PDB file of C-alpha atoms in Angstrom:
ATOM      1  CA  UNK A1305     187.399 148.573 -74.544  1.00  0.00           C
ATOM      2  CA  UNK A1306     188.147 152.124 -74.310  1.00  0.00           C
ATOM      3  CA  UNK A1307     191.626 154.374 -73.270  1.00  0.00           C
ATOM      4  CA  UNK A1308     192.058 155.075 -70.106  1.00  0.00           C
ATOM      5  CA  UNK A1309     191.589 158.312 -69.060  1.00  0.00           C
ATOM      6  CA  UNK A1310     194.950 159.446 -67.726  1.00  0.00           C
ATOM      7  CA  UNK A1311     196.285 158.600 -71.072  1.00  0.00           C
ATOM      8  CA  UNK A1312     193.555 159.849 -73.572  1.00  0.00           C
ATOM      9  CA  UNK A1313     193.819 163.254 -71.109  1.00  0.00           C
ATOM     10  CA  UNK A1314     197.633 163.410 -72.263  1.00  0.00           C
ATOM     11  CA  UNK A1315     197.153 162.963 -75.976  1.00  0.00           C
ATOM     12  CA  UNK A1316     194.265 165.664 -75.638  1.00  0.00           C
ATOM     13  CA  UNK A1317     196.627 168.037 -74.135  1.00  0.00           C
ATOM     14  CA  UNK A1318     199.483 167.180 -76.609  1.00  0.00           C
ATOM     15  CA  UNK A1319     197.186 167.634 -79.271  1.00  0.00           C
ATOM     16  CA  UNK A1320     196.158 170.766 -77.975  1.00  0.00           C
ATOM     17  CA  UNK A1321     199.249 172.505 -77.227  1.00  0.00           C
ATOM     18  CA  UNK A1322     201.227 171.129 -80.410  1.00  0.00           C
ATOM     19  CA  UNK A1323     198.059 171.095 -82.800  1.00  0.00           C
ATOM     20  CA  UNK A1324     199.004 167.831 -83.640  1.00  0.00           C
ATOM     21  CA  UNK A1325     195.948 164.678 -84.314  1.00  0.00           C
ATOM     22  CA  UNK A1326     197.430 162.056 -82.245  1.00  0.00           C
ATOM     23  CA  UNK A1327     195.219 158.858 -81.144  1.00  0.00           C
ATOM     24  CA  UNK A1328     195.394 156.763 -78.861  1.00  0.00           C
ATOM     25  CA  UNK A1329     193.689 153.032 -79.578  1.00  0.00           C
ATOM     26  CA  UNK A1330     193.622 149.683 -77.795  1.00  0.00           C
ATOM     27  CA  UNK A1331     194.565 146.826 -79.769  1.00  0.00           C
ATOM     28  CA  UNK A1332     194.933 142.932 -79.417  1.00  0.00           C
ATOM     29  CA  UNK A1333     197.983 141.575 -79.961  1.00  0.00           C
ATOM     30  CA  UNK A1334     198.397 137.810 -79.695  1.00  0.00           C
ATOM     31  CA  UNK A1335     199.694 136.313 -76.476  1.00  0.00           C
ATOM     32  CA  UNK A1336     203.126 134.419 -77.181  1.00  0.00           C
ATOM     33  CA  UNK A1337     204.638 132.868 -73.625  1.00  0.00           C
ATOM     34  CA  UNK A1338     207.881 135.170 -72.164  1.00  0.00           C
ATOM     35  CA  UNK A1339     210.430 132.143 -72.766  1.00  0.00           C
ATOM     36  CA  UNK A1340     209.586 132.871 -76.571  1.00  0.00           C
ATOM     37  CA  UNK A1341     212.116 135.737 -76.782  1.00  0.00           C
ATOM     38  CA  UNK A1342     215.056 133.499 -76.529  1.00  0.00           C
ATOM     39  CA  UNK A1343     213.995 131.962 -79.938  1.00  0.00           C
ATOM     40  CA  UNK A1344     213.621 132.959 -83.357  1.00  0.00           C
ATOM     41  CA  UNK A1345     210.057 132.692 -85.583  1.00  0.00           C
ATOM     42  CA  UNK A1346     210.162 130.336 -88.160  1.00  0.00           C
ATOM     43  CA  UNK A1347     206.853 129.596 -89.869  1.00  0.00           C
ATOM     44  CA  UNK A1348     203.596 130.963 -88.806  1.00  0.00           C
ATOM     45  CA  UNK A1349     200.652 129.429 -90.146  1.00  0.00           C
ATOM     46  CA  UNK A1350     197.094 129.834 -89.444  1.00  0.00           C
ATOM     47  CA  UNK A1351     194.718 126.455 -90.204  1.00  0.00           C
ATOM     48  CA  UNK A1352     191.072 126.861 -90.708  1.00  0.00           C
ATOM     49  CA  UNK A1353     187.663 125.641 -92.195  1.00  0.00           C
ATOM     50  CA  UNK A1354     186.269 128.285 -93.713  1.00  0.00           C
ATOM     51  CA  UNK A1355     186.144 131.726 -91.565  1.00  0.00           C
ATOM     52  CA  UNK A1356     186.595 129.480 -88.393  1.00  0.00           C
ATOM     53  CA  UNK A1357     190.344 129.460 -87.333  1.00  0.00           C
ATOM     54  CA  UNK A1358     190.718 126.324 -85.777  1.00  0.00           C
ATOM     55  CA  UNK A1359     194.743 126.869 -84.577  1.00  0.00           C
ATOM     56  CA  UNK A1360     197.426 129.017 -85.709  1.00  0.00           C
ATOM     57  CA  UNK A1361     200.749 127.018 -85.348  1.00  0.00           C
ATOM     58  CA  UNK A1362     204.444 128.562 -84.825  1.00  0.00           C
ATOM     59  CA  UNK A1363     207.674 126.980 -85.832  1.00  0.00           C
ATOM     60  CA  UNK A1364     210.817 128.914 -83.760  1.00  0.00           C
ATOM     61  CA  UNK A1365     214.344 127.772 -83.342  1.00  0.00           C
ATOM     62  CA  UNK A1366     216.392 128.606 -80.464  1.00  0.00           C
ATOM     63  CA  UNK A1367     219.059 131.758 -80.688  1.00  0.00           C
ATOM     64  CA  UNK A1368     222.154 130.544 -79.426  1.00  0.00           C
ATOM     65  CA  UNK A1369     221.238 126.487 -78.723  1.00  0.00           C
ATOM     66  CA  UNK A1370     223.361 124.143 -79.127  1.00  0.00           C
ATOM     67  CA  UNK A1371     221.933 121.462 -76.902  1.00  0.00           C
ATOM     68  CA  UNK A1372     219.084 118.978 -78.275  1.00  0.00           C
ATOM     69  CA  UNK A1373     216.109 119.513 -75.859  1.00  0.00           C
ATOM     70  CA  UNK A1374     213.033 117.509 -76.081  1.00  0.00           C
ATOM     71  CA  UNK A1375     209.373 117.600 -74.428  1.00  0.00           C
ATOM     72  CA  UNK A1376     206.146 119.493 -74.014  1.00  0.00           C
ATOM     73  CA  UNK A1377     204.448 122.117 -71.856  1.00  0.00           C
ATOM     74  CA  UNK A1378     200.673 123.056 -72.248  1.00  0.00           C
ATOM     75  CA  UNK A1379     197.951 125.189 -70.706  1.00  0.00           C
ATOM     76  CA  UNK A1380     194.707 126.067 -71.417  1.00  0.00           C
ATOM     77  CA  UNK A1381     195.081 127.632 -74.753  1.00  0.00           C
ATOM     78  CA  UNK A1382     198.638 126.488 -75.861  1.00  0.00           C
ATOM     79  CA  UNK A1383     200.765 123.663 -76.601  1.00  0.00           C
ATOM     80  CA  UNK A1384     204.630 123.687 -76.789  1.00  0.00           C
ATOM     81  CA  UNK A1385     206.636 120.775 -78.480  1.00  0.00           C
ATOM     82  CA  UNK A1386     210.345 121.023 -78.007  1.00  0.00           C
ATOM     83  CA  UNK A1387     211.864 118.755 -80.799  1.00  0.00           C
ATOM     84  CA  UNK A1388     215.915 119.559 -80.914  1.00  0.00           C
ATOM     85  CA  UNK A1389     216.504 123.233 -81.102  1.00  0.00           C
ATOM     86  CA  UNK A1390     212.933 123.823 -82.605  1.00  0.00           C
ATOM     87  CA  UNK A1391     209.964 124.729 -80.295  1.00  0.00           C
ATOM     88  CA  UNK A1392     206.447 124.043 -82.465  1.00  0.00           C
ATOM     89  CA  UNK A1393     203.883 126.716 -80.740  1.00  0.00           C
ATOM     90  CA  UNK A1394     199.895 125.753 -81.195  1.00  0.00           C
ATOM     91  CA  UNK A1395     197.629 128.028 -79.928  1.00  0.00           C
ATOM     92  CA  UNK A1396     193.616 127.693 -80.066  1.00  0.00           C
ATOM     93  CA  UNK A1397     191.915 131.013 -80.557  1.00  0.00           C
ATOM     94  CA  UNK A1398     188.567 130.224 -80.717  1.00  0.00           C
ATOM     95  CA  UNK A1399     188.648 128.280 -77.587  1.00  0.00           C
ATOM     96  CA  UNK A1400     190.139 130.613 -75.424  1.00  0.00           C
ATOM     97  CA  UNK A1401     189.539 134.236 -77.073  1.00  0.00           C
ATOM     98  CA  UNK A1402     190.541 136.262 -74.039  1.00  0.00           C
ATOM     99  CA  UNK A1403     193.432 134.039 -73.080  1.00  0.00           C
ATOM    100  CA  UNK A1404     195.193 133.946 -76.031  1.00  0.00           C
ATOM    101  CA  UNK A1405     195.922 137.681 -76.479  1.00  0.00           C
ATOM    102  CA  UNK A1406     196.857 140.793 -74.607  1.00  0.00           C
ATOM    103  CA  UNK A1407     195.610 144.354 -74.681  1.00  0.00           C
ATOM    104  CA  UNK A1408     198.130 146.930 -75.896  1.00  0.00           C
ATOM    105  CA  UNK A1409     198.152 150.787 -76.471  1.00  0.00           C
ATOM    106  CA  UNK A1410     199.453 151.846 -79.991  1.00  0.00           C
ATOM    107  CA  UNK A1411     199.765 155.744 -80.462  1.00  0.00           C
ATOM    108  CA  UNK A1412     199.334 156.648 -84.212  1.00  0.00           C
ATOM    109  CA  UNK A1413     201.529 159.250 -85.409  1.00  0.00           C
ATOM    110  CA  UNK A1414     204.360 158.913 -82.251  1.00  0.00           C
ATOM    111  CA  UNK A1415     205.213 155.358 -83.323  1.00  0.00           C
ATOM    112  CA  UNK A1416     204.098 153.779 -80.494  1.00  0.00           C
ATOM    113  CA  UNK A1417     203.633 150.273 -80.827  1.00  0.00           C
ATOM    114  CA  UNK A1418     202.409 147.435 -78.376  1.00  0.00           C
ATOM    115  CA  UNK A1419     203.210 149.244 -75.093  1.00  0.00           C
ATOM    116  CA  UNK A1420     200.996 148.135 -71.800  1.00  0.00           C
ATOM    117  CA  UNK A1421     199.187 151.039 -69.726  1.00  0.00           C
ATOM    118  CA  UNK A1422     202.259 152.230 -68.049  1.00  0.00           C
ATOM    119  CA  UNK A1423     204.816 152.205 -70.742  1.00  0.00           C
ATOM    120  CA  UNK A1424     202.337 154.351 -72.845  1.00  0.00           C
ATOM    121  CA  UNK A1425     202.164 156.475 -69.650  1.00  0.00           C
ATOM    122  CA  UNK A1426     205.596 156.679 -69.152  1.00  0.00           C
ATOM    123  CA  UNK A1427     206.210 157.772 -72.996  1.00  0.00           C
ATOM    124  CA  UNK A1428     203.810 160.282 -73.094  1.00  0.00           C
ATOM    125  CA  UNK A1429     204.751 161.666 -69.983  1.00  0.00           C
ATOM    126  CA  UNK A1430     208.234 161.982 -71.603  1.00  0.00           C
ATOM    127  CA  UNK A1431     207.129 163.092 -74.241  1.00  0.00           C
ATOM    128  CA  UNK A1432     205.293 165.638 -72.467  1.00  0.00           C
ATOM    129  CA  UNK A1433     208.513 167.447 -70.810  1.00  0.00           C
ATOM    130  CA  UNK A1434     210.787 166.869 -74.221  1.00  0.00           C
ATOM    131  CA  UNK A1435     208.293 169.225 -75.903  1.00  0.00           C
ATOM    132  CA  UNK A1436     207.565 171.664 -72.646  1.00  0.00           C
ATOM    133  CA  UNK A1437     203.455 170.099 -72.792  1.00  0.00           C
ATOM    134  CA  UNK A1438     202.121 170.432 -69.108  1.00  0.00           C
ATOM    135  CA  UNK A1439     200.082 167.454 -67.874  1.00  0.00           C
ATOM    136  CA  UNK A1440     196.478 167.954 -67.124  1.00  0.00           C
ATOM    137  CA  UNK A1441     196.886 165.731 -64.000  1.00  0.00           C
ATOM    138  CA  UNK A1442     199.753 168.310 -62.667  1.00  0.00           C
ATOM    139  CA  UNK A1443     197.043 170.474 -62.985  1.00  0.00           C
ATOM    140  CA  UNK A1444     194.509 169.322 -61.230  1.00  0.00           C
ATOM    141  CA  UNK A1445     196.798 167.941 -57.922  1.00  0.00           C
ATOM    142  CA  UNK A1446     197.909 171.698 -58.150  1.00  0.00           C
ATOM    143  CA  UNK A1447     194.253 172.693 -58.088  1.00  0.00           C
ATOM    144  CA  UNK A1448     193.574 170.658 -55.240  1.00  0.00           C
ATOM    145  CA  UNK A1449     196.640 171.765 -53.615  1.00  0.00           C
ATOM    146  CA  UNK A1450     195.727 175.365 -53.059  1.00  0.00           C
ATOM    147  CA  UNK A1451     192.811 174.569 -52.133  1.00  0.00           C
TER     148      UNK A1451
END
């Protein structure tokens, strides 16, 4: 996996321009479903048998529930158990490698954590005209343009 290059050609001229040493890096961050941001983590354990993790299993409890909810939802790599106001998350990693987590951009020295392709985008490019950096890309189209 590599940066794309629209965003490694905006750190390099950031870098440039402000002599600064930022990088750019893909990382993998798990993947947790979207319905999982209305509860609260718990417990987060990780089960295995020697270096083989065979499921990592996540106890949350619902923010502002008040009504006693029960039953399960499941997909490839997951399994949700809804007992009350507490949701028990397995997931299966080794099963389903890809599937159970999502690429992210992390920018070291900006503070720039888990943001997909066009959040890191937009941020540099933000950062870009708070600091008076001119894109590389502008460039280029303006190349092209008198041409």
């Amino acid at each position: 996996m590599s940066v794309s290059k629209k965003i490694q050609n905006n750190i390099n001229a950031i870098n440039e321009a402000l002599e600064t040493s930022y990088v750019a890096r893909l990382v993998q961050v798990p993947y947790e479903p979207e319905y999982l941001q209305f509860f609260n983590k718990t417990k987060d354990k990780t089960f295995s048998f020697g270096k083989f993790v065979l499921f990592n299993h996540c106890t949350y409890v619902h923010k502002a529930g008040k009504r006693k909810i029960y039953g399960i939802t499941w997909s490839k790599f997951y399994i949700g158990i809804r007992c009350g106001l507490k949701w028990h998350h397995i997931r299966f990693p080794k099963f389903h490698k890809v599937r159970c987590s999502k690429t992210r951009y992390e920018i070291k020295g900006m503070n720039a954590y888990n943001l997909t392709a066009k959040e890191a985008r937009n941020f540099l490019s933000e950062y870009m005209s708070k600091n008076g950096v001119i894109s590389p890309n502008k460039i280029i189209a303006e190349c092209f343009e008198k041409m």
